[in-house]
CSV table of C-alpha atoms in Angstrom, one decimal:
chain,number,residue,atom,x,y,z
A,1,UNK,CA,-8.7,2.4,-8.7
A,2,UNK,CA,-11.4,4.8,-8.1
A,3,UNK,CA,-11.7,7.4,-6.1
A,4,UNK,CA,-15.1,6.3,-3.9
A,5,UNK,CA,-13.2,3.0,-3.8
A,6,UNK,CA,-10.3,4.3,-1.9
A,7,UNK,CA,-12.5,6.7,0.4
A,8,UNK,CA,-14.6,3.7,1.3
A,9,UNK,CA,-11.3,1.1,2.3
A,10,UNK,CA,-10.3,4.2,4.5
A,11,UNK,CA,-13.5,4.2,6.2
A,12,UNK,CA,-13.1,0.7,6.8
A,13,UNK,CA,-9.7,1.2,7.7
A,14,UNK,CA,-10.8,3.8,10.5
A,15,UNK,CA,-13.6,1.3,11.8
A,16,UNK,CA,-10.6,-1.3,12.6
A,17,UNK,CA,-8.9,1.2,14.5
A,18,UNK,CA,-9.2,0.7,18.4
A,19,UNK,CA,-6.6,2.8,20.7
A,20,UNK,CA,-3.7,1.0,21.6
A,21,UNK,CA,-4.6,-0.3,25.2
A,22,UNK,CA,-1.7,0.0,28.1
A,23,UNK,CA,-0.9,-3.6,30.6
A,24,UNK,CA,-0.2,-3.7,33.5
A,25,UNK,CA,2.7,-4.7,35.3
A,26,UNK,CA,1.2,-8.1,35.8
A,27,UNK,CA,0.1,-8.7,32.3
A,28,UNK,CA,3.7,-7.8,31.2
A,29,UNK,CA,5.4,-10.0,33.3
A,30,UNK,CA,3.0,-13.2,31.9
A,31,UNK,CA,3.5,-11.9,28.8
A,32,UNK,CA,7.1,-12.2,28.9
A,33,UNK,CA,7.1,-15.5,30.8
A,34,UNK,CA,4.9,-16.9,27.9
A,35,UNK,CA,7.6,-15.6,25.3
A,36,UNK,CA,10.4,-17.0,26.6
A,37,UNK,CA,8.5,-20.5,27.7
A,38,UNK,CA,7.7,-20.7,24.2
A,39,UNK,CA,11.3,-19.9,22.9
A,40,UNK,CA,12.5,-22.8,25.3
A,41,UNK,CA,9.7,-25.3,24.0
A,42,UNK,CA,9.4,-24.3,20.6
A,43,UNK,CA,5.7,-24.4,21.6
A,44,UNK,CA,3.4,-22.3,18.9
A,45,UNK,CA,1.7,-19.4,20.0
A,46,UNK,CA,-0.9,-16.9,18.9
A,47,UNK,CA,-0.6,-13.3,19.2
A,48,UNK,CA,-2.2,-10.2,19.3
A,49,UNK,CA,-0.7,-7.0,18.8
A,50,UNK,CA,-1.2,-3.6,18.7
A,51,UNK,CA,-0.1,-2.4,14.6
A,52,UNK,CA,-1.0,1.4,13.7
A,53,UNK,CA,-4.3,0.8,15.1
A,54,UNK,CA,-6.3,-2.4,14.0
A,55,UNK,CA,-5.1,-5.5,16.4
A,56,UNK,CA,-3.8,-8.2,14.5
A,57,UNK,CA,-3.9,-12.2,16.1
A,58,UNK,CA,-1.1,-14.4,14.2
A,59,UNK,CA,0.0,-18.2,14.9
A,60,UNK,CA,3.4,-18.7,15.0
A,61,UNK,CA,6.7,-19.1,17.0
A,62,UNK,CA,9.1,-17.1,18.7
A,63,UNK,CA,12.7,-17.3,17.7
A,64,UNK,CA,13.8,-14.7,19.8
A,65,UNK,CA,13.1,-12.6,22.8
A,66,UNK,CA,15.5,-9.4,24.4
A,67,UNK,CA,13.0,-7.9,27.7
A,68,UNK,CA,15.5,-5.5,28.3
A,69,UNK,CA,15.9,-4.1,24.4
A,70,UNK,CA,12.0,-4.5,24.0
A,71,UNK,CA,12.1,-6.6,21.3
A,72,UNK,CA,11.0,-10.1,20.2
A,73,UNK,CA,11.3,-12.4,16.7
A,74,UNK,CA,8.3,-13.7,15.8
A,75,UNK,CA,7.6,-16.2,12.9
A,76,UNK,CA,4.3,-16.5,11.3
A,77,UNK,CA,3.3,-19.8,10.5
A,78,UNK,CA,1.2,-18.5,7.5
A,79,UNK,CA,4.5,-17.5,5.2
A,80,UNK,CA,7.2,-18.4,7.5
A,81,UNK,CA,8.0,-14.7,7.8
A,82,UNK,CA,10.6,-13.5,10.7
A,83,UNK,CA,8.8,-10.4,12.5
A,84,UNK,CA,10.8,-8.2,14.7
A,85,UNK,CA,8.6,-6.5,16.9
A,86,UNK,CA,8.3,-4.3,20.1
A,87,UNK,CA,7.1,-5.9,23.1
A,88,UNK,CA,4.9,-3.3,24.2
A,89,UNK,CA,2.8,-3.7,21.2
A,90,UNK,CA,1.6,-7.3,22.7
A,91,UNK,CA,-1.5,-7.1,24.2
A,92,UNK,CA,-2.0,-10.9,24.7
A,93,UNK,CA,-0.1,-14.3,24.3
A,94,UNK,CA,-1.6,-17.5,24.5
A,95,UNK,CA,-0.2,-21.4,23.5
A,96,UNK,CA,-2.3,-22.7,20.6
């Protein structure tokens, strides 16, 4: 590939970069009461996540959910992936 190509997907690489933003203790807590409601329904949900510094939004389901270890499985409905992720890199849930 050359060169100007790569330089240019870094600069758009850089625009899609937004700090990662901090909850509250609030936001958390509904965060993680939407997680485990939707483990318990098998209800889908989209997420957005903080990831290296774009945000990212994915439908899927959760399979698993550990508040105290920080940690959630996620499964996209896309490719049927599992996901393990950190908790504290949600920055919204929401039921599709």
């Amino acid at each position: 590939m050359p060169e100007q190509y790569i330089e240019l997907q870094e600069v758009i690489n850089k625009q899609a970069e937004v700090p990662q933003s901090f909850l509250t203790e609030e936001q958390m807590e509904q965060i993680n009461f939407t997680l485990i409601e939707a483990l318990h329904t098998n209800k889908q949900v989209c997420l957005t996540y903080y990831k290296n510094g774009p945000c990212i939004t994915e439908t899927g389901f959760i399979q698993f959910v550990d508040s105290l270890g920080n940690l959630f499985v996620f499964i996209d409905e896309v490719f049927e992936l599992k996901n393990k992720m950190k908790l504290s890199e949600l920055i919204d849930v929401r039921f599709t």
